[in-house]
Coordinates of N, CA, C and O in Angstrom, one line a residue:
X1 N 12.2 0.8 -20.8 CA 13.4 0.0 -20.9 C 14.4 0.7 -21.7 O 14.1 1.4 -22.7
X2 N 15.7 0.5 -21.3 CA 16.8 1.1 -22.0 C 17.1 0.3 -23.5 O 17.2 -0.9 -23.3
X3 N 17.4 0.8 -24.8 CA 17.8 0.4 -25.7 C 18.3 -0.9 -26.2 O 17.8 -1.8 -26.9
X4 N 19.8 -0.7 -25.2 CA 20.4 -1.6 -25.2 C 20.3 -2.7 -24.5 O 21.2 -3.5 -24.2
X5 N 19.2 -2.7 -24.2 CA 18.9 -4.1 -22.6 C 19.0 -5.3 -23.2 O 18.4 -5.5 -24.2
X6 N 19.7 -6.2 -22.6 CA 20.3 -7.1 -23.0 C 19.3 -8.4 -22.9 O 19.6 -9.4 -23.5
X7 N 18.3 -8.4 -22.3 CA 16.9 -8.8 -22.4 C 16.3 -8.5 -23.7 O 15.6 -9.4 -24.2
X8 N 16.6 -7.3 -24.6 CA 16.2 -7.0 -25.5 C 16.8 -7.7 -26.9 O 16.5 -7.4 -28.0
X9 N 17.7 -8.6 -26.6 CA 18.8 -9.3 -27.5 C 18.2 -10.5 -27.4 O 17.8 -11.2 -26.5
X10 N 18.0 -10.7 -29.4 CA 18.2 -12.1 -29.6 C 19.6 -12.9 -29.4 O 20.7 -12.4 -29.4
X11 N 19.3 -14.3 -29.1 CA 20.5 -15.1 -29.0 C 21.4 -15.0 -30.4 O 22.6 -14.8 -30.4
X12 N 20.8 -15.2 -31.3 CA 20.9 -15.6 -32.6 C 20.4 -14.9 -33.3 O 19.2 -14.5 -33.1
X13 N 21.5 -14.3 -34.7 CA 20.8 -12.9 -35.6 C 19.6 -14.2 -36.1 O 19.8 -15.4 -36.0
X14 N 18.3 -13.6 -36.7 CA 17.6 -14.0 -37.8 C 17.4 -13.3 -38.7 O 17.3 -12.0 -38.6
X15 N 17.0 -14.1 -40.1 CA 16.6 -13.2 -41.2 C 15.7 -13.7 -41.9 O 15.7 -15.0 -41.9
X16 N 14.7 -13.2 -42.5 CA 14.4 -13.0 -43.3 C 14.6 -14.5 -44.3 O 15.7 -14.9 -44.6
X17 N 13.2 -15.4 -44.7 CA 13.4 -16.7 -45.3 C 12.5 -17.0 -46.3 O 11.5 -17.7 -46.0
X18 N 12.6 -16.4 -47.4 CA 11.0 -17.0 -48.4 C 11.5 -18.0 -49.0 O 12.4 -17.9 -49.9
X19 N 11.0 -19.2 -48.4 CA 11.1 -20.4 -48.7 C 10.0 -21.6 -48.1 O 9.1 -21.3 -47.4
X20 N 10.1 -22.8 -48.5 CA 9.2 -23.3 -47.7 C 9.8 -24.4 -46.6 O 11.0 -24.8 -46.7
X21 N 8.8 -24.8 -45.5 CA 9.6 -26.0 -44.7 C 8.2 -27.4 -44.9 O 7.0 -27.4 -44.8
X22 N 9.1 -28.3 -45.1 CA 8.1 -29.5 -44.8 C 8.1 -30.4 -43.6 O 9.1 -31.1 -43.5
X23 N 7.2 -30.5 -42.9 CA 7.3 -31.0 -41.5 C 6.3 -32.4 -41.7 O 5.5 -32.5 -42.6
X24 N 6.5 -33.6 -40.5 CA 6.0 -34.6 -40.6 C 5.4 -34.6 -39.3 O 6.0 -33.9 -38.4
X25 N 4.4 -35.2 -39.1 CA 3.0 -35.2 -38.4 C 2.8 -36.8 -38.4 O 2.4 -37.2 -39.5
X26 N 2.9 -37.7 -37.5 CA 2.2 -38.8 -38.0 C 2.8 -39.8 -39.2 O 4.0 -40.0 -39.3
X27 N 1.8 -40.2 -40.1 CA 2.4 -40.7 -41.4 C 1.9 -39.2 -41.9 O 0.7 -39.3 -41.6
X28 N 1.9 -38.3 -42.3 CA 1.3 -37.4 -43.2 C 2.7 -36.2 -42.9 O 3.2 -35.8 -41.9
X29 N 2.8 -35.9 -44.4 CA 4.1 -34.4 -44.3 C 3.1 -33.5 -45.2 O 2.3 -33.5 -46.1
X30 N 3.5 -32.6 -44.2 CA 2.8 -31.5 -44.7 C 4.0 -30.0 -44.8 O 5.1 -29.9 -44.3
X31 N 3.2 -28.9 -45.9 CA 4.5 -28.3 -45.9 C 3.9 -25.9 -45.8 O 3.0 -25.2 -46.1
X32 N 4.8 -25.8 -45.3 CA 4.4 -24.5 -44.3 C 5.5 -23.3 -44.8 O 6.7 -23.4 -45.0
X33 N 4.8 -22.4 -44.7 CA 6.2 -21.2 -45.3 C 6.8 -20.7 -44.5 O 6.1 -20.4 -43.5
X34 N 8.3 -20.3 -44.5 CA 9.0 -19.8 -43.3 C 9.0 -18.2 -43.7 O 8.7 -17.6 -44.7
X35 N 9.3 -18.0 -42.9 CA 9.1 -16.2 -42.5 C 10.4 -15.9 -42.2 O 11.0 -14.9 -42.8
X36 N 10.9 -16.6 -41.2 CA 12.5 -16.1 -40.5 C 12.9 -17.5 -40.3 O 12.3 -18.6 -40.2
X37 N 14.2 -17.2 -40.2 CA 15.2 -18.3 -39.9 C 16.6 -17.8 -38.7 O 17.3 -16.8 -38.9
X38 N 16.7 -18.4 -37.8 CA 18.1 -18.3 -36.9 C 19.0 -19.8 -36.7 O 18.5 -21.0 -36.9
X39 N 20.0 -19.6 -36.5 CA 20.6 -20.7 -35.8 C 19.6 -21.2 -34.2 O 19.9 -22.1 -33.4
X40 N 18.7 -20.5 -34.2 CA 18.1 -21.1 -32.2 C 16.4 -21.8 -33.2 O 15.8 -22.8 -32.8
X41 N 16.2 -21.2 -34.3 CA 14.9 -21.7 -34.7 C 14.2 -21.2 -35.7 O 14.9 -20.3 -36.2
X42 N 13.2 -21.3 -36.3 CA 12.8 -21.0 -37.2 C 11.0 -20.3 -36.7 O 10.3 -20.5 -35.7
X43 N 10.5 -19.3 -37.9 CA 9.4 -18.8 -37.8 C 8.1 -19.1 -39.1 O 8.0 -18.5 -40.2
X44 N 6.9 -20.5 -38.5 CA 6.4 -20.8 -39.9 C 4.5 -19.9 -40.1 O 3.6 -19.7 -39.4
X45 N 4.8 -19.7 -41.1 CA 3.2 -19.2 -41.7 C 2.8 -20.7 -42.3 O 3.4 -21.7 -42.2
X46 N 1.2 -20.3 -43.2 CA 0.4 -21.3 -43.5 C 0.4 -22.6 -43.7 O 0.4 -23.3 -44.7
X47 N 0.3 -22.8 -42.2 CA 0.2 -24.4 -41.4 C -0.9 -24.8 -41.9 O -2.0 -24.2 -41.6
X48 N -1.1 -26.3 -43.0 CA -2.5 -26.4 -43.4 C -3.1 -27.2 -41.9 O -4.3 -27.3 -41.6
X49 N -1.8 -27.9 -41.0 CA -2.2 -28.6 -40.1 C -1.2 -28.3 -38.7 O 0.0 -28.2 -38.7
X50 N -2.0 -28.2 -37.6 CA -1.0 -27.9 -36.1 C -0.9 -29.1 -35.7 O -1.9 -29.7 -35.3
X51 N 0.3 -29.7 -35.8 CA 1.0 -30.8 -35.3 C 0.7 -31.1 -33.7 O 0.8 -30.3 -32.8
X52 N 0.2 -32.8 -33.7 CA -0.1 -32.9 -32.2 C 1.4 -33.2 -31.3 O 1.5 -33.2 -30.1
X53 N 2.0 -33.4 -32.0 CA 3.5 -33.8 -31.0 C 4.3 -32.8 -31.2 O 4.1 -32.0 -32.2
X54 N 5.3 -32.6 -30.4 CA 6.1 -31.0 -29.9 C 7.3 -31.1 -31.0 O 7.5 -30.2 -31.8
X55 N 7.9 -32.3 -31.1 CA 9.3 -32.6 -31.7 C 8.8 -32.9 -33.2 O 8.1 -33.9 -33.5
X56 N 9.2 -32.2 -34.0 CA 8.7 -32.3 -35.5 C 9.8 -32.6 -35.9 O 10.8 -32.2 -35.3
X57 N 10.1 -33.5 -37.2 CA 11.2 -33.3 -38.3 C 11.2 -32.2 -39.2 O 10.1 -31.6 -38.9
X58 N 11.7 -31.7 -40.0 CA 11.4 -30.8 -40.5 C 12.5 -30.8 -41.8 O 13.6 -31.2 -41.6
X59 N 12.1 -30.2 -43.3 CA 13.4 -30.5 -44.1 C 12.8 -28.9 -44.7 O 11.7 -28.6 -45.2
X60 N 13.9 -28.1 -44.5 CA 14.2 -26.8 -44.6 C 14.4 -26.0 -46.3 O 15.5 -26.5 -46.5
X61 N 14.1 -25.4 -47.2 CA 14.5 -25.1 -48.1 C 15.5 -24.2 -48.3 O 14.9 -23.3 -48.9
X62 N 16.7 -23.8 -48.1 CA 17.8 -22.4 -47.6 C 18.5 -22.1 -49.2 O 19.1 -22.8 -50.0
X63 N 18.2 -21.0 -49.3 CA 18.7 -20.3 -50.4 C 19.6 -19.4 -50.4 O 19.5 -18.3 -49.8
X64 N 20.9 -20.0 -51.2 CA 22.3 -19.5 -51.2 C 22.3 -18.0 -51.8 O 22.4 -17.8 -53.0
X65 N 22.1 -17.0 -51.1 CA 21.9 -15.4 -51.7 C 23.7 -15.8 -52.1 O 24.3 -16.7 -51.7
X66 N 24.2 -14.6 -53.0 CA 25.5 -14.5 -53.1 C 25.9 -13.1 -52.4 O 25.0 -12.5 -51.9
X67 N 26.8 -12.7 -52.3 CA 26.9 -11.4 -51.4 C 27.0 -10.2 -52.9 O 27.8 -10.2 -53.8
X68 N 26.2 -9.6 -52.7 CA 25.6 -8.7 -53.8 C 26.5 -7.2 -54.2 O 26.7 -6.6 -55.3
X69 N 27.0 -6.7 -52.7 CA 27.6 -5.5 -52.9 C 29.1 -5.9 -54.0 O 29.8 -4.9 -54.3
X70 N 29.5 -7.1 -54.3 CA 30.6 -7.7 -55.0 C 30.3 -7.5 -57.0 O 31.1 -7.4 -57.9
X71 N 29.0 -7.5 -56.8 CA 27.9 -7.3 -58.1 C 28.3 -6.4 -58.8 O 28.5 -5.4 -58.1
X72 N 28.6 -6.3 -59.9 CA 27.8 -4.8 -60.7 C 27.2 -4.8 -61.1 O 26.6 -5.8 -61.3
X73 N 26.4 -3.3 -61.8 CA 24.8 -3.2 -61.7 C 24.8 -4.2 -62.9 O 23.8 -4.8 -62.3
X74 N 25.0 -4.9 -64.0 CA 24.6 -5.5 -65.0 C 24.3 -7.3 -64.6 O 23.5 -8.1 -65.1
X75 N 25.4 -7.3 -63.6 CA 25.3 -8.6 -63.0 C 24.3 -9.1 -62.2 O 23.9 -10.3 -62.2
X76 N 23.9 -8.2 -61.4 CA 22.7 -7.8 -60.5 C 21.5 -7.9 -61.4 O 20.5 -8.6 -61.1
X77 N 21.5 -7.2 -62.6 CA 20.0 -7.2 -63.4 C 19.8 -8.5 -64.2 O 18.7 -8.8 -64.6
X78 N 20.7 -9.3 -64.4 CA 20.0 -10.5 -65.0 C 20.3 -11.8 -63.8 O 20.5 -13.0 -64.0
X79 N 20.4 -11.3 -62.7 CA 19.4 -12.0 -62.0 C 18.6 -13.0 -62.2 O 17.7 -12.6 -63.0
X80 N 18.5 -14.5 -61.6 CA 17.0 -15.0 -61.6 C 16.9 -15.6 -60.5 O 17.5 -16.6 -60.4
X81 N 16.2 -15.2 -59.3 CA 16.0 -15.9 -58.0 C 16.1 -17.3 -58.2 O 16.8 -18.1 -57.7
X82 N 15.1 -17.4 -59.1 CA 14.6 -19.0 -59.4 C 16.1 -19.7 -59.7 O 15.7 -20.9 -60.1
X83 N 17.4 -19.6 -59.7 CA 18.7 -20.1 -60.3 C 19.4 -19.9 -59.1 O 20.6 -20.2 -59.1
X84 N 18.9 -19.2 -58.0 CA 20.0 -19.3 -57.0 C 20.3 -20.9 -56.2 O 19.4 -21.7 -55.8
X85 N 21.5 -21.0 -56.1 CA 21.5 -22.7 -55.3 C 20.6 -22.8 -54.3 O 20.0 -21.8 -53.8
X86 N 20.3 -24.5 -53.8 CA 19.5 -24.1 -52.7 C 20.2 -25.1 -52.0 O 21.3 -25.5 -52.3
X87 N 19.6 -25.7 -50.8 CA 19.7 -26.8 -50.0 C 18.9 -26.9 -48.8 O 18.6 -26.1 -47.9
X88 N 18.6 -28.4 -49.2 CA 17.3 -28.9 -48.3 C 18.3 -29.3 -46.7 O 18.8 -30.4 -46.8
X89 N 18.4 -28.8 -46.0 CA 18.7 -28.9 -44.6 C 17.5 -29.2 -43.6 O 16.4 -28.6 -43.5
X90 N 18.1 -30.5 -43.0 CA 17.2 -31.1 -41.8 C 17.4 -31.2 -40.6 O 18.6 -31.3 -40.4
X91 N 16.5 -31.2 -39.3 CA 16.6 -31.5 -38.7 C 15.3 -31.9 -37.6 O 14.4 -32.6 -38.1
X92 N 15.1 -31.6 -36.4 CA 14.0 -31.2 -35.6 C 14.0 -30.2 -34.9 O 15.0 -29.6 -34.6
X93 N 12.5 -29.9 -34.5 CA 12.0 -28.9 -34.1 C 10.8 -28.8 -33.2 O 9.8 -29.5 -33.5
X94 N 10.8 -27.9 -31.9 CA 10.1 -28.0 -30.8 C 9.5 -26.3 -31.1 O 10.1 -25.3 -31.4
X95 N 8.0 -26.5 -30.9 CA 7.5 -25.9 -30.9 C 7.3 -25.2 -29.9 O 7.0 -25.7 -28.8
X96 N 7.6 -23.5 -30.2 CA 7.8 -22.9 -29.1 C 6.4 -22.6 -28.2 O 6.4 -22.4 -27.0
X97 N 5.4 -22.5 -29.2 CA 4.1 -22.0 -28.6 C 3.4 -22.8 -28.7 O 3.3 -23.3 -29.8
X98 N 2.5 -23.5 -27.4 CA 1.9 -24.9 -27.6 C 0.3 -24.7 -27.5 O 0.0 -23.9 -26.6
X99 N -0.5 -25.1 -28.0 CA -1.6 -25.3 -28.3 C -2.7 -26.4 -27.3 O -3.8 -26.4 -27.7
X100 N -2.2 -27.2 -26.1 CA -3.1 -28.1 -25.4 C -4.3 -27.0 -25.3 O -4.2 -25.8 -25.4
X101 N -5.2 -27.8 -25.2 CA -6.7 -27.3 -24.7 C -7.5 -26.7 -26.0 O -8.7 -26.6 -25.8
X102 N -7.0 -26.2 -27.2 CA -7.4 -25.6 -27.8 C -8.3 -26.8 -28.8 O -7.8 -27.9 -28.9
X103 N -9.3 -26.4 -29.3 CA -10.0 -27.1 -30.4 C -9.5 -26.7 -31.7 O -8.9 -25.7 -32.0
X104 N -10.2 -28.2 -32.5 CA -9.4 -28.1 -33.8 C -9.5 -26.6 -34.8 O -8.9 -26.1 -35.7
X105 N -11.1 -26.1 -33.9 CA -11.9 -24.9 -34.6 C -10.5 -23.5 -34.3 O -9.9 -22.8 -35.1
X106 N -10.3 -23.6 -33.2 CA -9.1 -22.5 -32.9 C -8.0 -23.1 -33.2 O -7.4 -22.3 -32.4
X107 N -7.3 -23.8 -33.5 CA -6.2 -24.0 -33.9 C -6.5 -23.8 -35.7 O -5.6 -24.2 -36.4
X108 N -7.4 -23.4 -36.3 CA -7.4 -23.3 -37.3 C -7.3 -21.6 -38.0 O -7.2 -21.2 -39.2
X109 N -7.5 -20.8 -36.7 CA -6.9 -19.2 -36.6 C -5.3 -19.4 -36.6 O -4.6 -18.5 -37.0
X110 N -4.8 -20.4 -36.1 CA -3.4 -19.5 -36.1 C -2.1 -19.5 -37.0 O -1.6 -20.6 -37.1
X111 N -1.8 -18.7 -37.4 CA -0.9 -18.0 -38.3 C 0.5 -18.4 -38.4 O 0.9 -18.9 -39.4
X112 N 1.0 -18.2 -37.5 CA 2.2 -18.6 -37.1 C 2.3 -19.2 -36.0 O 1.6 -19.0 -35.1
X113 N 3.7 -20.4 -36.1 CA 4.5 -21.2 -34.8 C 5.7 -21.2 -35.4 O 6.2 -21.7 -36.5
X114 N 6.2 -20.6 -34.3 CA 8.2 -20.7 -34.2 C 8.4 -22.4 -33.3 O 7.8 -23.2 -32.6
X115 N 9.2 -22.1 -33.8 CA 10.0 -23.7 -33.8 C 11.1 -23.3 -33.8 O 11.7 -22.7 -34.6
X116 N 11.6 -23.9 -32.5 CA 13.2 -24.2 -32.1 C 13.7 -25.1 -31.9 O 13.4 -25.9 -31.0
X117 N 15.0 -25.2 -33.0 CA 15.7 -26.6 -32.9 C 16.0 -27.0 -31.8 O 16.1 -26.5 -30.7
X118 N 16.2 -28.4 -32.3 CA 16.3 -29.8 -31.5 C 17.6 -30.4 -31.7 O 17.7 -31.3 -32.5
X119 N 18.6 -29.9 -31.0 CA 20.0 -30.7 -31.1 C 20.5 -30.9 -32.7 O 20.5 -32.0 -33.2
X120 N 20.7 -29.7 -33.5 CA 20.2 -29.6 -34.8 C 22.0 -30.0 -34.9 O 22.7 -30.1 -33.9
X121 N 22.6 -30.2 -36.1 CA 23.8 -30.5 -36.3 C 25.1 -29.4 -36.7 O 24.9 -28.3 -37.1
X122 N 26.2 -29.8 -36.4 CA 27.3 -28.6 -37.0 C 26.6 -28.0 -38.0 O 26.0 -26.9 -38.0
X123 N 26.6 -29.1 -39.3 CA 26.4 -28.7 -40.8 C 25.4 -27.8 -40.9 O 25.5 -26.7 -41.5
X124 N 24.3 -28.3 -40.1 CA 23.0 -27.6 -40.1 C 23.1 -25.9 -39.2 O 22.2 -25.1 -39.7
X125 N 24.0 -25.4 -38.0 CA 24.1 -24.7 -37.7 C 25.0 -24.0 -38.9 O 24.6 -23.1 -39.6
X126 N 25.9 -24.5 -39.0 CA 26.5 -23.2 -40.2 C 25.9 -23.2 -41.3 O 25.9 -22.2 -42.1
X127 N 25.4 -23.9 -41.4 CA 24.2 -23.7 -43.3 C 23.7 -22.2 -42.8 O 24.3 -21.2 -43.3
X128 N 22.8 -22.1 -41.9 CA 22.2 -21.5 -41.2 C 22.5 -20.2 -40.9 O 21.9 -19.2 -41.1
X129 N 24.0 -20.7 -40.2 CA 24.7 -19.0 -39.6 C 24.8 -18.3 -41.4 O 24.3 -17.2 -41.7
X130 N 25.8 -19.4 -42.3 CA 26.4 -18.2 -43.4 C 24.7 -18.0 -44.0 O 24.7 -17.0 -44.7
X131 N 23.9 -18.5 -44.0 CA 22.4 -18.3 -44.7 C 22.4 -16.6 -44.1 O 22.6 -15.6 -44.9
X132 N 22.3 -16.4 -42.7 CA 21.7 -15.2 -41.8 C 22.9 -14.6 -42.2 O 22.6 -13.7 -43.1
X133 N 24.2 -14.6 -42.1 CA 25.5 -13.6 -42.5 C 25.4 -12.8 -43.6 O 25.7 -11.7 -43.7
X134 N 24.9 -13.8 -44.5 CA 25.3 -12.9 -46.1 C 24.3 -12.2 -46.0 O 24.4 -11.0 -46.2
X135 N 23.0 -12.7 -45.8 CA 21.6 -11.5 -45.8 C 21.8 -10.3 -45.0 O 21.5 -9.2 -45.4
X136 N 22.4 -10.5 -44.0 CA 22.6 -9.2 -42.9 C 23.3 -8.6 -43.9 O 22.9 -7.5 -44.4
X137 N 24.8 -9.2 -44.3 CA 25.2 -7.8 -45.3 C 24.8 -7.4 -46.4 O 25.1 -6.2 -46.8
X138 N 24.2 -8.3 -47.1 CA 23.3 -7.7 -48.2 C 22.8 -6.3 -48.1 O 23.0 -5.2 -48.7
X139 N 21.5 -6.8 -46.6 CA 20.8 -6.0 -45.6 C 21.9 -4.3 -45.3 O 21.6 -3.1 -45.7
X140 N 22.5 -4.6 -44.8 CA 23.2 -3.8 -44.6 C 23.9 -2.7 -45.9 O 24.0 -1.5 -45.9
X141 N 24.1 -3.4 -46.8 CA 24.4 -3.2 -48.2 C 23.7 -2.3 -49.0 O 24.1 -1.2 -49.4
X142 N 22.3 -2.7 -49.2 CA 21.2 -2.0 -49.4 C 21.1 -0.3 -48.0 O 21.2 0.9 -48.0
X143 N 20.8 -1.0 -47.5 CA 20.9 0.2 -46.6 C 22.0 1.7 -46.9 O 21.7 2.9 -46.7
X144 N 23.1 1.3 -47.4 CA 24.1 1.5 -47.9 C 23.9 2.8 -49.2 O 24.2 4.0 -49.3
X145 N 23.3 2.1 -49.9 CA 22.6 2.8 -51.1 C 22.0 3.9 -50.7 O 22.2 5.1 -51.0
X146 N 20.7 3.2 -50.0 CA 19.9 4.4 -49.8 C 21.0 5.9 -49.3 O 21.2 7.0 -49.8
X147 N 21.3 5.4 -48.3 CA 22.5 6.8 -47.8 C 23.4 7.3 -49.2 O 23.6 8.5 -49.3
X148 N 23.7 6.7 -49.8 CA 24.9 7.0 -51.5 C 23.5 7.3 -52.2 O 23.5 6.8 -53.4
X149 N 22.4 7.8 -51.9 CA 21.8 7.9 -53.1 C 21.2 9.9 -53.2 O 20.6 10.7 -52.5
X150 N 22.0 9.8 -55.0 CA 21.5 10.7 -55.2 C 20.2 11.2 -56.5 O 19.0 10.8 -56.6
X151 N 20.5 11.8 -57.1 CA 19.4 11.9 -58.3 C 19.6 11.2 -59.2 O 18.8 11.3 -60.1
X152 N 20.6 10.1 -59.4 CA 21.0 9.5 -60.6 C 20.3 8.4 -61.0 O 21.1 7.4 -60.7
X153 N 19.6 8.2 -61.4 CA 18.8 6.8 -62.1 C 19.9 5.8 -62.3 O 19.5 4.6 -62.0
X154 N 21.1 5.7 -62.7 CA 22.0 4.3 -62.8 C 21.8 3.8 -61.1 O 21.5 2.7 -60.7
X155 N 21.9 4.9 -60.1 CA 21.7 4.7 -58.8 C 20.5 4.2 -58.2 O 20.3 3.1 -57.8
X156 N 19.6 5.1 -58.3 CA 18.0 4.1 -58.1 C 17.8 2.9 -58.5 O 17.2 2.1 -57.7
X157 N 18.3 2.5 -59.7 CA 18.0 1.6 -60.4 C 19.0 0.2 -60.0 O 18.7 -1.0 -60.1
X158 N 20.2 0.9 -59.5 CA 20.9 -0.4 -58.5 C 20.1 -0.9 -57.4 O 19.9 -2.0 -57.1
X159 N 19.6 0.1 -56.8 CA 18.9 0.2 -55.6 C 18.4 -0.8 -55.2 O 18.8 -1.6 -54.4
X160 N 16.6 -0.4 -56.4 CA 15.3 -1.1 -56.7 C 16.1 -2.8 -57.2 O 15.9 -3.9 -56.6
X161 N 16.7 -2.7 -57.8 CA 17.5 -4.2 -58.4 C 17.5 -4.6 -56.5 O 16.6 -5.1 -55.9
X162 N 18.8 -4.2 -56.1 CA 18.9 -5.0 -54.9 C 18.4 -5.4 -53.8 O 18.8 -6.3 -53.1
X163 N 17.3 -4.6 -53.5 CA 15.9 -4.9 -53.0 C 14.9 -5.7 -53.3 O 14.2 -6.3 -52.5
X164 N 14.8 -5.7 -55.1 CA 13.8 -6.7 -55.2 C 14.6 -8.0 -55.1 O 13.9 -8.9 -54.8
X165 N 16.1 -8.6 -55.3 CA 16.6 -9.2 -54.9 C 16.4 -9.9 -53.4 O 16.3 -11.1 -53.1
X166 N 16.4 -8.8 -52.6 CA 16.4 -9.3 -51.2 C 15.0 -9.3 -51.0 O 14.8 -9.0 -49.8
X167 N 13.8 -9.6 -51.8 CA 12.4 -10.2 -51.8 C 11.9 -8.7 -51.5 O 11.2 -8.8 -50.4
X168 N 12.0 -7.6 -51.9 CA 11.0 -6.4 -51.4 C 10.5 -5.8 -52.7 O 11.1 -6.0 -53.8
X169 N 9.5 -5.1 -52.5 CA 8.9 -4.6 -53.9 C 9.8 -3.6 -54.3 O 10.4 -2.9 -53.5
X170 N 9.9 -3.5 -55.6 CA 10.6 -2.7 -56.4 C 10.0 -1.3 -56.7 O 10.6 -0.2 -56.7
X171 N 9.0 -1.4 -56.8 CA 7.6 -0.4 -56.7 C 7.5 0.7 -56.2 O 7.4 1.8 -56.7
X172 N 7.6 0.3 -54.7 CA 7.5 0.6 -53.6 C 8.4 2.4 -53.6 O 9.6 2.7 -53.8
X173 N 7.1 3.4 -53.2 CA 7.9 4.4 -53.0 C 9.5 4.5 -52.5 O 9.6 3.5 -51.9
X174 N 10.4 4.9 -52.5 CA 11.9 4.9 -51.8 C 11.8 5.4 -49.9 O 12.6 4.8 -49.2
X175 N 10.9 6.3 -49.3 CA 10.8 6.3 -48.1 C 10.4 5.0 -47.2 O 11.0 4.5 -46.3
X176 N 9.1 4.7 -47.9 CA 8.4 3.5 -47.4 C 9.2 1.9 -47.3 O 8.9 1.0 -46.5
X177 N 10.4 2.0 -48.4 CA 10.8 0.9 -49.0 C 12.6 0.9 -48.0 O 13.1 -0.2 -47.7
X178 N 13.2 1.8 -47.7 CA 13.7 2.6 -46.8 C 13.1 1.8 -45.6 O 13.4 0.7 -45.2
X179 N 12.1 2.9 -45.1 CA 11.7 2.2 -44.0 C 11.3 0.9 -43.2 O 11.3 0.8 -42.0
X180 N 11.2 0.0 -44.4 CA 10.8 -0.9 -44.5 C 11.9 -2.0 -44.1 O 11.8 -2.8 -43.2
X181 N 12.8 -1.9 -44.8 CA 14.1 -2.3 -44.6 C 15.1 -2.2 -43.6 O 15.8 -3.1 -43.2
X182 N 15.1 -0.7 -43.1 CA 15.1 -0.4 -41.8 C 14.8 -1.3 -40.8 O 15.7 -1.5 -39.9
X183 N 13.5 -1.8 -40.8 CA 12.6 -2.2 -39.9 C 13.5 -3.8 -40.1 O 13.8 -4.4 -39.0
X184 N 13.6 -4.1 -40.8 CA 13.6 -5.8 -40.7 C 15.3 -6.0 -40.2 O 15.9 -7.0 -39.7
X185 N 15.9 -4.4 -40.8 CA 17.4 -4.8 -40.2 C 17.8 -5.0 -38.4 O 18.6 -5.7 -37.8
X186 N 16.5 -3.6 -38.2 CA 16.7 -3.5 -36.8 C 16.0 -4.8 -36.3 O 16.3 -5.1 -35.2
X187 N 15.0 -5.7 -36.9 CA 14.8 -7.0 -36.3 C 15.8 -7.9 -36.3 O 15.5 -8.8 -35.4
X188 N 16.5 -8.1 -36.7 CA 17.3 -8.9 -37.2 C 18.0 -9.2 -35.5 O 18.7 -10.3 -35.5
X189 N 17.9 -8.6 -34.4 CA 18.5 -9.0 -33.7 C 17.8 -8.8 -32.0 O 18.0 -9.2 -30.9
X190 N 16.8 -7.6 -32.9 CA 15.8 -7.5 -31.4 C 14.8 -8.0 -31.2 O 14.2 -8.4 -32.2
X191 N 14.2 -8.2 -30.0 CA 12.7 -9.1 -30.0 C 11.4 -8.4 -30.5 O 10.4 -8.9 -30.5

């Protein structure tokens, strides 16, 4: 397949979401961590329960990154994730991958279910879009660095700052951490 195949395009950029979502089931809410987020739907990890009806409510946790390349490095280091705004945005959600036939014993292997909204609202679509915008340039931002980087430790150290910002280990060799980033930018729009 060619590169650019337009089969190969998401509808909608996603990014990158460490946050949680709480979904209702029944009388019982239960609550699940997101992985990714788009305007078309969402991606959840550790489901303590797989929902028997398709159409979930769902109340979203979305965290206001600020756009970072605006930062200087001092502004950037006293940082505290834990103080960034947030907002609980709602709506519903159809599960994209369905589970009939399966027993409770295998539905208790699985990892992930994306979920795509359900006639979700203006408010809720632009929460959403500027949520995915500002990370992409962040995303991009960082990216940015690595290319402007030379031997200088004030530079590394912007770096590692704006990476562990955008949830990646600080640690993390600079190729692997690089690559890594790479990888989630080029997801950001491909399947």
């Amino acid at each position: 397949m060619i590169k650019n195949d337009p089969r190969l395009q998401r509808k909608y950029l996603r990014a990158p979401l460490k946050s949680v979502c709480l979904y209702v089931d029944g009388e019982h809410v239960f609550k699940a961590r997101i992985l990714n987020i788009s305007e078309g739907g969402i991606l959840l990890s550790d489901l303590p329960h797989i929902p028997e009806i398709n159409s979930l409510p769902l109340a979203i946790g979305l965290i206001h990154f600020p756009r970072l390349q605006t930062m200087t490095i001092d502004q950037l280091k006293v940082i505290n994730l834990e103080e960034f705004p947030r907002t609980i945005i709602k709506t519903k959600g159809r599960m994209v991958r369905t589970f009939e036939g399966q027993s409770n014993v295998d539905k208790i292997f699985v990892n992930f279910i994306g979920c795509e909204f359900f006639n979700p609202t203006t408010e809720f679509k632009i929460a959403v879009f500027h949520y995915v915008e500002t990370f992409a340039k962040n995303t991009i931002y960082l990216l940015s660095l690595f290319e402007s980087l030379g031997n200088r430790t004030e530079q590394l150290e912007l770096l590692r700052t704006v990476a562990h910002i955008l949830g990646y280990d600080r640690r993390m060799k600079i190729p692997l951490l690089r690559a890594k980033v790479l990888h989630d930018y080029q997801s950001l729009e491909s399947l």
